[in-house]
XYZ file of C-alpha atoms in Angstrom:
653
model
C 113.244 37.387 59.259
C 116.736 38.821 59.609
C 115.667 42.275 58.503
C 112.837 42.230 61.070
C 115.229 41.249 63.856
C 117.641 43.986 62.745
C 114.864 46.604 62.751
C 113.656 45.493 66.156
C 117.205 45.708 67.489
C 117.616 49.268 66.168
C 114.320 50.335 67.759
C 115.290 48.806 71.097
C 118.721 50.431 70.916
C 117.186 53.836 70.274
C 114.723 53.392 73.114
C 117.599 52.439 75.399
C 119.621 55.514 74.420
C 116.534 57.676 74.863
C 115.997 56.291 78.371
C 119.628 56.897 79.345
C 119.493 60.490 78.099
C 116.214 61.063 79.979
C 117.632 59.695 83.210
C 120.954 61.522 83.041
C 120.040 64.865 81.511
C 116.285 65.060 81.408
C 116.686 65.248 77.604
C 116.030 62.944 74.709
C 115.047 63.093 71.045
C 111.421 63.637 70.267
C 110.204 60.746 68.164
C 106.556 60.870 68.912
C 106.963 58.420 71.779
C 105.975 61.065 74.344
C 102.367 60.843 73.312
C 102.224 57.066 72.952
C 104.378 56.140 75.908
C 104.344 58.775 78.660
C 107.277 57.222 80.471
C 108.070 59.095 83.659
C 110.641 56.713 85.101
C 109.583 57.991 88.535
C 111.404 61.318 87.993
C 108.945 64.126 87.270
C 110.498 67.383 86.119
C 111.573 69.525 89.049
C 110.178 73.037 89.328
C 110.469 75.853 91.816
C 109.010 79.212 92.767
C 110.004 80.801 89.449
C 108.503 78.105 87.224
C 104.853 78.117 86.152
C 102.613 75.466 87.587
C 101.571 72.621 85.262
C 98.566 73.560 83.109
C 95.199 72.443 84.334
C 93.644 69.517 82.542
C 90.827 69.936 80.111
C 89.853 72.543 77.496
C 90.096 76.199 78.437
C 92.599 75.544 81.195
C 94.017 78.749 82.680
C 97.568 79.746 81.944
C 99.988 82.403 83.163
C 100.516 83.591 86.738
C 98.339 81.992 89.369
C 97.084 85.490 90.229
C 95.019 85.294 87.024
C 93.252 82.183 88.253
C 90.248 82.081 90.536
C 91.021 80.901 94.064
C 89.769 77.603 95.387
C 87.289 78.288 98.178
C 88.401 76.837 101.436
C 92.030 77.661 100.789
C 91.769 80.500 103.263
C 91.004 78.047 106.009
C 93.972 75.944 105.006
C 96.193 78.984 105.213
C 95.292 79.348 108.864
C 96.847 75.945 109.541
C 100.401 74.724 109.184
C 102.363 75.958 106.162
C 102.167 73.645 103.205
C 105.363 71.723 102.492
C 106.809 71.581 98.981
C 105.042 68.830 97.077
C 106.334 65.979 94.978
C 108.550 67.232 92.181
C 108.989 70.651 93.768
C 112.336 71.824 95.050
C 112.405 73.667 98.349
C 114.119 76.994 99.074
C 117.504 75.368 99.751
C 117.629 74.007 96.200
C 116.565 77.300 94.657
C 119.025 79.249 96.777
C 121.694 77.178 95.024
C 120.280 77.467 91.510
C 119.648 81.224 91.748
C 122.953 82.164 93.279
C 122.829 81.246 96.960
C 125.048 78.208 96.284
C 123.569 76.529 99.311
C 126.073 78.007 101.722
C 126.992 81.361 103.175
C 124.834 84.449 102.807
C 123.657 85.773 99.442
C 123.373 89.454 98.553
C 119.923 89.774 100.134
C 121.078 88.387 103.447
C 124.252 90.444 103.383
C 122.310 93.638 102.806
C 119.284 93.150 104.975
C 119.785 90.582 107.718
C 122.505 92.212 109.794
C 121.979 94.461 112.766
C 121.190 98.133 112.145
C 123.789 100.123 114.154
C 122.430 102.593 116.717
C 124.455 105.395 115.150
C 122.879 104.759 111.751
C 119.416 104.602 113.303
C 120.000 107.967 114.991
C 121.223 109.394 111.694
C 118.088 108.193 109.880
C 115.861 109.513 112.680
C 117.466 112.947 112.377
C 117.139 112.817 108.596
C 113.406 112.095 108.926
C 113.017 114.936 111.430
C 114.960 117.234 109.077
C 112.729 116.212 106.191
C 109.638 117.191 108.164
C 111.219 120.459 109.330
C 112.245 121.426 105.793
C 108.726 120.895 104.464
C 106.987 122.456 107.466
C 109.238 125.509 107.713
C 108.877 126.244 104.017
C 105.101 125.893 104.250
C 105.008 128.386 107.104
C 107.380 130.769 105.302
C 105.870 130.662 101.808
C 102.342 129.223 101.964
C 100.589 129.803 105.320
C 97.689 130.584 105.743
C 96.860 128.874 102.450
C 96.193 125.157 102.424
C 99.211 123.674 100.686
C 102.745 124.491 99.619
C 103.861 124.582 95.993
C 107.440 123.552 96.769
C 108.971 124.251 93.353
C 107.782 127.850 93.034
C 107.760 128.500 96.795
C 104.208 129.761 97.136
C 100.878 128.728 98.582
C 97.893 126.981 97.083
C 94.212 127.187 97.999
C 90.933 126.039 96.423
C 90.599 126.438 92.666
C 87.865 129.066 92.603
C 88.108 129.431 88.838
C 87.303 125.773 88.198
C 84.857 124.226 90.692
C 85.091 120.941 88.786
C 88.782 120.574 89.727
C 87.977 118.003 92.386
C 91.583 116.888 92.761
C 92.195 120.253 94.427
C 88.810 121.374 95.703
C 87.880 118.128 97.453
C 90.865 118.602 99.740
C 91.582 122.318 100.041
C 88.965 124.187 102.046
C 90.763 127.479 102.708
C 91.465 126.475 106.317
C 95.290 126.239 106.517
C 95.111 122.514 105.866
C 98.822 121.679 106.068
C 99.263 123.409 109.431
C 96.208 121.738 110.940
C 97.156 118.309 109.563
C 100.703 118.513 110.989
C 99.861 119.367 114.620
C 100.339 115.966 116.226
C 103.514 115.299 114.206
C 105.070 118.308 115.953
C 104.125 116.796 119.312
C 105.405 113.303 118.469
C 108.738 114.815 117.464
C 108.893 116.546 120.843
C 108.809 120.098 119.474
C 106.693 121.600 122.234
C 107.409 125.253 121.421
C 106.364 124.913 117.781
C 103.370 122.740 118.709
C 102.128 125.381 121.131
C 102.716 128.126 118.585
C 100.913 126.175 115.868
C 97.909 125.422 118.081
C 97.558 129.105 118.961
C 97.741 130.006 115.259
C 95.030 127.497 114.420
C 92.789 128.798 117.201
C 93.261 132.431 116.216
C 93.257 132.220 112.405
C 91.343 129.149 111.199
C 87.621 129.379 110.570
C 85.236 126.947 108.916
C 82.681 129.596 108.021
C 83.873 129.502 104.422
C 82.227 129.254 101.030
C 84.210 126.106 100.295
C 82.794 122.871 98.907
C 84.903 120.031 100.267
C 84.772 116.271 100.355
C 83.279 115.031 103.629
C 85.836 112.230 103.882
C 88.901 114.446 103.360
C 87.695 117.136 105.763
C 86.988 114.465 108.361
C 90.258 112.539 108.270
C 92.618 115.474 107.702
C 91.069 118.312 109.699
C 88.558 116.893 112.183
C 90.888 114.028 113.076
C 93.870 116.308 113.622
C 91.926 118.726 115.823
C 90.742 115.850 118.015
C 94.221 114.319 118.226
C 95.843 117.623 119.188
C 93.122 118.307 121.748
C 93.781 114.996 123.457
C 97.526 115.622 123.444
C 97.012 118.990 125.133
C 94.626 117.628 127.763
C 96.534 114.405 128.506
C 97.432 114.550 132.206
C 100.533 112.385 131.632
C 102.043 114.635 128.927
C 104.242 111.837 127.500
C 105.676 113.963 124.662
C 106.870 116.767 126.922
C 104.933 119.809 128.025
C 102.379 120.252 125.248
C 99.883 122.133 127.410
C 98.534 125.486 126.270
C 98.143 128.259 128.822
C 94.484 129.139 129.397
C 93.411 126.439 126.950
C 89.620 126.167 127.052
C 88.953 123.210 124.751
C 89.084 125.465 121.699
C 90.228 122.680 119.367
C 87.357 120.479 120.519
C 84.913 123.327 119.865
C 86.414 123.817 116.402
C 86.044 120.095 115.706
C 82.406 120.312 116.777
C 81.820 123.314 114.518
C 83.313 121.529 111.516
C 81.348 118.331 112.155
C 78.079 120.264 112.378
C 78.858 121.787 108.975
C 79.408 118.284 107.579
C 76.117 116.888 108.937
C 73.942 118.062 105.989
C 75.695 115.401 103.914
C 73.770 112.775 105.906
C 70.368 114.370 105.341
C 67.918 113.618 102.533
C 69.556 110.358 101.474
C 67.245 107.381 101.147
C 69.922 104.933 102.239
C 71.596 106.881 105.054
C 74.818 106.914 103.037
C 76.078 110.520 102.978
C 76.565 112.811 100.007
C 80.241 112.985 99.063
C 80.551 116.790 99.351
C 79.181 119.731 101.299
C 79.620 123.463 101.200
C 80.818 124.533 104.639
C 78.538 127.569 104.575
C 75.445 126.444 102.678
C 75.279 122.652 102.945
C 74.865 120.117 100.141
C 75.195 121.805 96.718
C 72.026 121.697 94.584
C 73.829 119.836 91.805
C 75.483 117.340 94.140
C 76.488 113.936 92.827
C 74.462 111.002 94.144
C 77.387 108.607 93.735
C 80.049 108.073 96.373
C 82.826 105.610 97.044
C 82.576 103.056 99.826
C 85.672 104.282 101.644
C 84.554 107.909 101.496
C 81.135 107.191 102.995
C 82.140 104.381 105.341
C 85.352 105.727 106.906
C 83.976 108.431 109.174
C 83.230 106.409 112.294
C 86.564 106.818 114.117
C 86.603 110.633 114.050
C 82.839 111.057 114.436
C 82.787 108.465 117.220
C 85.604 110.155 119.156
C 83.834 113.504 118.859
C 80.539 112.056 120.095
C 82.166 110.413 123.097
C 84.141 113.504 124.046
C 81.043 115.695 123.779
C 78.524 113.212 125.145
C 76.434 113.774 122.009
C 75.475 110.642 120.061
C 74.540 112.476 116.861
C 77.867 112.223 115.075
C 78.573 108.601 115.876
C 75.014 107.670 115.023
C 75.080 109.076 111.480
C 78.513 107.601 110.780
C 77.516 104.190 112.118
C 74.276 104.260 110.141
C 76.287 104.834 106.948
C 78.589 101.891 107.724
C 75.636 99.582 108.340
C 73.872 100.752 105.175
C 76.930 99.920 103.094
C 77.399 96.616 104.893
C 73.829 95.571 104.116
C 74.472 96.159 100.400
C 77.299 93.625 100.176
C 76.899 90.601 97.940
C 75.013 87.710 99.510
C 77.150 85.293 97.487
C 80.667 86.583 98.137
C 80.268 88.954 101.080
C 82.173 91.584 99.083
C 81.351 95.264 98.583
C 81.773 97.371 95.462
C 83.684 100.628 95.267
C 81.023 103.133 94.082
C 77.380 103.259 95.188
C 74.350 105.436 94.505
C 73.301 106.959 97.831
C 69.627 107.213 96.854
C 69.013 103.822 95.254
C 71.684 101.686 96.920
C 72.673 100.442 93.456
C 76.328 99.550 92.965
C 77.693 101.771 90.215
C 81.214 100.456 90.648
C 81.290 96.693 91.111
C 85.039 96.367 91.637
C 86.064 94.906 94.972
C 89.669 95.315 96.082
C 91.848 96.723 98.830
C 92.878 99.993 97.199
C 91.176 103.245 96.257
C 87.471 103.334 97.031
C 87.518 100.583 99.661
C 90.773 100.682 101.635
C 89.880 102.656 104.751
C 86.407 101.096 105.004
C 88.027 97.840 106.100
C 90.598 99.693 108.175
C 87.943 101.549 110.169
C 85.851 98.461 110.894
C 88.797 97.135 112.880
C 89.993 100.430 114.339
C 86.482 101.372 115.461
C 86.395 98.137 117.435
C 89.829 98.807 118.936
C 88.765 102.284 120.068
C 85.150 101.802 121.057
C 84.871 98.083 121.816
C 81.622 97.631 119.885
C 81.398 93.915 119.124
C 79.478 94.363 115.870
C 82.421 96.306 114.380
C 84.697 93.321 114.956
C 82.076 90.929 113.592
C 81.812 92.968 110.398
C 85.576 93.135 110.064
C 85.994 89.395 110.608
C 83.396 88.598 107.964
C 84.927 91.092 105.522
C 88.419 89.725 106.111
C 87.221 86.179 105.443
C 85.654 87.270 102.151
C 88.875 89.050 101.204
C 90.848 85.883 101.871
C 88.373 83.764 99.915
C 88.046 85.889 96.787
C 90.822 88.489 96.565
C 93.892 86.595 97.736
C 95.795 84.744 95.041
C 99.125 82.898 95.035
C 100.597 80.193 97.233
C 98.977 79.301 100.527
C 101.898 80.196 102.784
C 104.058 83.275 102.500
C 107.365 81.706 103.491
C 106.915 78.073 102.421
C 105.904 76.089 99.382
C 105.756 76.722 95.664
C 103.905 79.016 93.310
C 103.534 82.752 92.970
C 103.750 84.929 96.101
C 100.456 85.978 97.714
C 98.776 89.011 96.163
C 95.353 90.623 96.567
C 93.662 91.407 93.261
C 90.613 93.352 92.067
C 87.521 91.244 91.428
C 83.840 91.594 90.645
C 81.971 91.890 93.938
C 79.208 89.491 92.857
C 81.169 86.750 91.089
C 84.662 87.042 92.561
C 86.098 86.976 89.028
C 89.207 88.982 88.184
C 88.372 92.436 86.777
C 91.821 93.786 85.891
C 95.500 93.132 86.465
C 96.570 96.253 88.349
C 96.956 97.184 91.976
C 97.247 100.696 93.356
C 99.612 102.233 95.860
C 96.891 102.765 98.473
C 96.717 98.984 98.903
C 100.167 99.127 100.509
C 98.381 100.025 103.774
C 97.009 96.480 104.058
C 100.106 94.769 105.497
C 99.937 97.252 108.383
C 96.311 96.346 109.001
C 97.232 92.660 108.945
C 99.843 93.357 111.611
C 97.112 94.744 113.873
C 95.173 91.464 113.663
C 98.235 89.262 114.033
C 98.375 87.969 110.445
C 102.036 88.941 110.310
C 103.267 86.259 107.898
C 100.870 87.324 105.144
C 101.756 90.955 105.862
C 105.445 90.176 105.347
C 104.829 88.779 101.845
C 102.520 91.545 100.634
C 104.835 94.233 101.986
C 107.770 92.618 100.145
C 105.877 92.912 96.865
C 105.319 96.659 97.265
C 108.854 97.184 98.457
C 110.135 95.424 95.319
C 108.197 97.932 93.208
C 109.673 100.768 95.263
C 113.178 99.418 94.722
C 112.600 99.325 90.986
C 111.398 102.931 90.665
C 112.505 104.689 93.852
C 108.800 105.385 94.463
C 105.409 103.689 94.204
C 103.495 104.398 90.985
C 99.843 105.146 91.643
C 98.900 102.007 89.710
C 101.092 99.056 88.838
C 100.112 96.361 86.330
C 101.445 93.109 87.709
C 100.828 91.197 84.487
C 102.708 93.695 82.297
C 105.295 94.409 85.024
C 104.891 98.127 84.370
C 103.063 101.128 85.844
C 99.592 101.981 84.524
C 99.478 105.354 86.301
C 102.884 106.904 86.742
C 102.677 109.607 89.422
C 103.641 109.345 93.100
C 102.223 112.064 95.384
C 104.452 111.290 98.415
C 101.980 108.747 99.796
C 102.626 107.170 103.227
C 101.053 103.710 102.971
C 104.222 101.689 102.367
C 106.043 103.587 105.123
C 103.144 102.953 107.519
C 103.232 99.203 106.881
C 107.028 99.187 107.194
C 106.783 100.882 110.589
C 104.095 98.535 111.893
C 105.931 95.437 110.660
C 109.056 96.604 112.439
C 107.081 97.119 115.643
C 105.668 93.598 115.322
C 108.904 91.796 114.410
C 111.760 94.083 115.499
C 113.579 92.762 112.455
C 116.143 95.314 111.191
C 115.190 94.409 107.626
C 112.454 97.021 107.973
C 114.944 99.645 109.130
C 116.847 99.005 105.915
C 113.592 99.380 103.980
C 112.879 102.664 105.753
C 116.356 103.909 104.957
C 115.846 103.072 101.273
C 112.558 104.986 101.242
C 114.021 107.955 103.095
C 116.990 108.201 100.756
C 114.771 107.882 97.673
C 112.581 110.743 98.881
C 115.632 112.908 99.495
C 117.125 112.049 96.106
C 114.095 112.278 93.836
C 111.489 114.563 95.461
C 113.377 117.294 97.343
C 113.195 120.685 95.643
C 113.906 124.304 96.529
C 111.167 124.765 99.121
C 110.016 121.307 100.133
C 109.212 117.920 98.623
C 107.331 117.619 95.346
C 104.985 115.045 93.859
C 106.646 112.827 91.273
C 104.743 113.254 88.011
C 106.519 110.287 86.429
C 108.224 107.604 88.528
C 110.485 106.567 85.659
C 111.875 109.883 84.404
C 111.399 111.498 87.860
C 109.736 114.648 86.505
C 107.836 116.546 89.193
C 104.586 118.357 89.912
C 104.491 121.507 92.021
C 102.500 120.104 94.939
C 103.243 118.856 98.452
C 100.092 117.298 99.890
C 99.434 117.711 103.602
C 99.685 113.970 104.296
C 103.410 114.105 103.565
C 103.928 115.930 106.866
C 101.117 114.288 108.811
C 101.921 110.702 107.816
C 104.954 110.003 105.633
C 107.437 111.958 107.758
C 105.791 110.836 110.992
C 106.026 107.109 110.273
C 109.600 107.437 109.032
C 110.555 109.278 112.210
C 108.852 106.754 114.490
C 110.446 103.861 112.624
C 113.899 105.057 113.665
C 113.048 106.636 117.039
C 112.983 103.588 119.285
C 112.881 105.702 122.450
C 109.854 107.746 121.400
C 107.091 107.996 124.038
C 104.771 106.309 121.544
C 106.833 103.170 122.172
C 107.945 103.685 125.768
C 105.273 105.592 127.676
C 103.098 102.588 128.533
C 100.110 104.170 126.804
C 98.523 102.262 123.960
C 98.125 104.305 120.803
C 96.379 103.858 117.491
C 96.734 105.874 114.295
C 93.796 107.066 112.215
C 93.788 106.605 108.462
C 95.454 110.047 108.192
C 98.099 109.062 110.723
C 96.724 111.092 113.625
C 97.571 109.545 116.960
C 94.832 108.566 119.409
C 95.335 106.973 122.804
C 93.295 103.823 123.358
C 91.681 104.138 126.773
C 88.527 103.266 128.648
C 87.031 106.746 128.287
C 86.403 106.183 124.572
C 84.673 102.893 125.329
C 81.991 104.600 127.388
C 78.830 105.340 125.401
C 75.734 106.065 127.489
C 73.626 106.025 124.317
C 74.652 102.491 123.268
C 71.209 101.055 123.941
C 69.666 103.617 121.589
C 71.547 102.341 118.524
C 69.151 100.084 116.562
C 70.371 96.594 115.788
C 70.450 97.099 112.054
C 72.225 94.920 109.559
C 70.810 91.538 110.523
C 68.774 91.219 107.327
C 69.195 92.240 103.732
C 66.949 94.615 101.856
C 64.438 91.866 101.077
C 64.172 91.026 104.764
C 65.916 87.679 104.371
C 68.349 86.574 106.999
C 71.928 87.019 105.847
C 74.498 84.364 106.681
C 77.335 85.807 108.738
C 80.495 83.831 109.351
C 81.188 83.328 113.009
C 83.649 85.764 114.459
C 87.070 84.196 114.776
C 89.188 85.648 117.502
C 91.776 87.971 116.065
C 94.827 88.882 118.057
C 94.733 92.659 117.906
C 98.277 93.885 118.353
C 99.030 97.269 119.855
C 100.376 99.309 116.955
C 102.824 101.030 119.276
C 104.071 97.891 120.971
C 105.813 98.641 124.243
C 107.322 95.167 124.565
C 110.987 94.793 125.317
C 112.733 93.119 122.418
C 116.093 91.536 121.793
C 118.932 94.014 121.233
C 120.163 94.928 117.758
C 123.439 93.075 118.320
C 121.844 89.661 117.922
C 121.998 87.866 114.598
C 118.820 88.278 112.562
C 117.405 86.275 109.698
C 115.351 87.784 106.903
C 111.600 87.982 107.604
C 111.069 86.600 104.096
C 113.432 83.926 102.803
C 115.851 85.337 100.270
C 114.692 82.895 97.590
C 111.168 84.304 97.839
C 112.436 87.876 98.044
C 114.336 87.281 94.813
C 111.247 85.689 93.290
C 109.177 88.804 94.003
C 111.911 91.046 92.601
C 111.820 88.987 89.401
C 108.036 89.222 89.173
C 108.113 93.037 89.190
C 110.936 93.131 86.652
C 113.566 94.339 89.116
C 115.996 91.536 88.239
């Protein structure tokens, strides 16, 4: 009996020591007791934003980042309510600020760098740097490339269509032998107040640019870059208020509007002879649709024509252009999945069959969503808002992953992933740089908190590489496609978030972007595409959107006194960054009653469930509100603990 009592005493002693170690240090020897006696003592292990969530119960439970896991339907509705508080066993931001370096007091390095006021002198310096960046690119284009379409900034010469290789779509889809860079930059000259150069450029366009060319171009690119710019410049010239200074042209007789009409007529054959009403992707400006034309097109390319075509129709009083563009949008909308409400990214224009079933926010779909909302803002057609609301709800339900609230709670930061349009299941683990436009779109509908988080993720990638790789694999924390062609999407979202919040954090972001562009992309005669964001090797190309968008948004970010912000006129930017005033004249459509009410049923004639339109607070993208002065003390738009978390998740720290 004594040996049994001794053994029992030793066991009890070891259990007691084990309990003390557990309580004091969260440690303890593993003796197999964990499985037999899951003693929690009321103190579950603490975890925070950087720790993985506990594995799901049962076989086949998902592991890894929450972005890999399918969302729980209904979470989107919860996100519209109050932010979720940290749950039991989860430390809040104050704790993690201490653990990760904040020490619970004072300001950490993020706050020190980003939360202070942005001095007026520094803002003026950055504004002038952005203006100088535009001038350097524009002047070199005019000196070395005009009248060709683009500037090769390394070798200081021009570039036009690749006549020797018609299959070189990367070049030929965009370059139509119509002085693309000059046309695309017109309204940037006006916004920067350069009336003399604007007037000179308009006269050059009128006298030298013709669309009667044997050039096969992409309908989408010709529409957003050329048609949109002509319409924007025309409205600037004819604006009776002249907010940007005297931009009038002596003896101007609506020539730019006539040129826009001529180009649009040459694009119309793309809408003919398609069984679905979805246009062909390309046309020859002289002969129409090529005989060997591809029957497959991307959703964004076919469904992002309504803003420019609608403006043209309403200025001319001719419904043709808006009608064909709206028919294409409705045809695509009717092909969405009845289960998820999502659209794919590539469709056959004759059969309506989805060739590409990926649904995301980047290439192939981005501007489709953008133009549903912006068409409503411009034209006031209720069905455009209804489609956008339904699409946005589906995006929230199936594409959004991560924690429910941007600035509260635990888990991975919100991210929008690529999924199968029919099942909502994850298709890959990359995002592309075009998706960086989405925070700006969220600003326009008032979903600013979500915009703040998504923008922070893209900015973290920028900080790591000094540019945005075309594709970034968030699971591998590395680029999948390494080039950066001077894209504007992150700058656009930065500008719109600053207009919505007036937080100087975004001025610091803009300064980082501006300085990176100067450091890594400036060459002898302009700014060059980065071929490789890591080694910073370059390609000899400066795309026209660098002047029409990237430089424009950077300039407006720092030019607080610009008429865009102060004139009292409400403005909106097209997907190519062309400025359009939002006024009642564009909401007048005498042919409205002639548009058929399509889109209420699917192809089988069955009624399609449509979520009720929730009222979205559409914010003027050029907010004229008076804000607090820079001298006040600002906090970060995203808590530093979450900013650090995002930096860790992209491998920055």
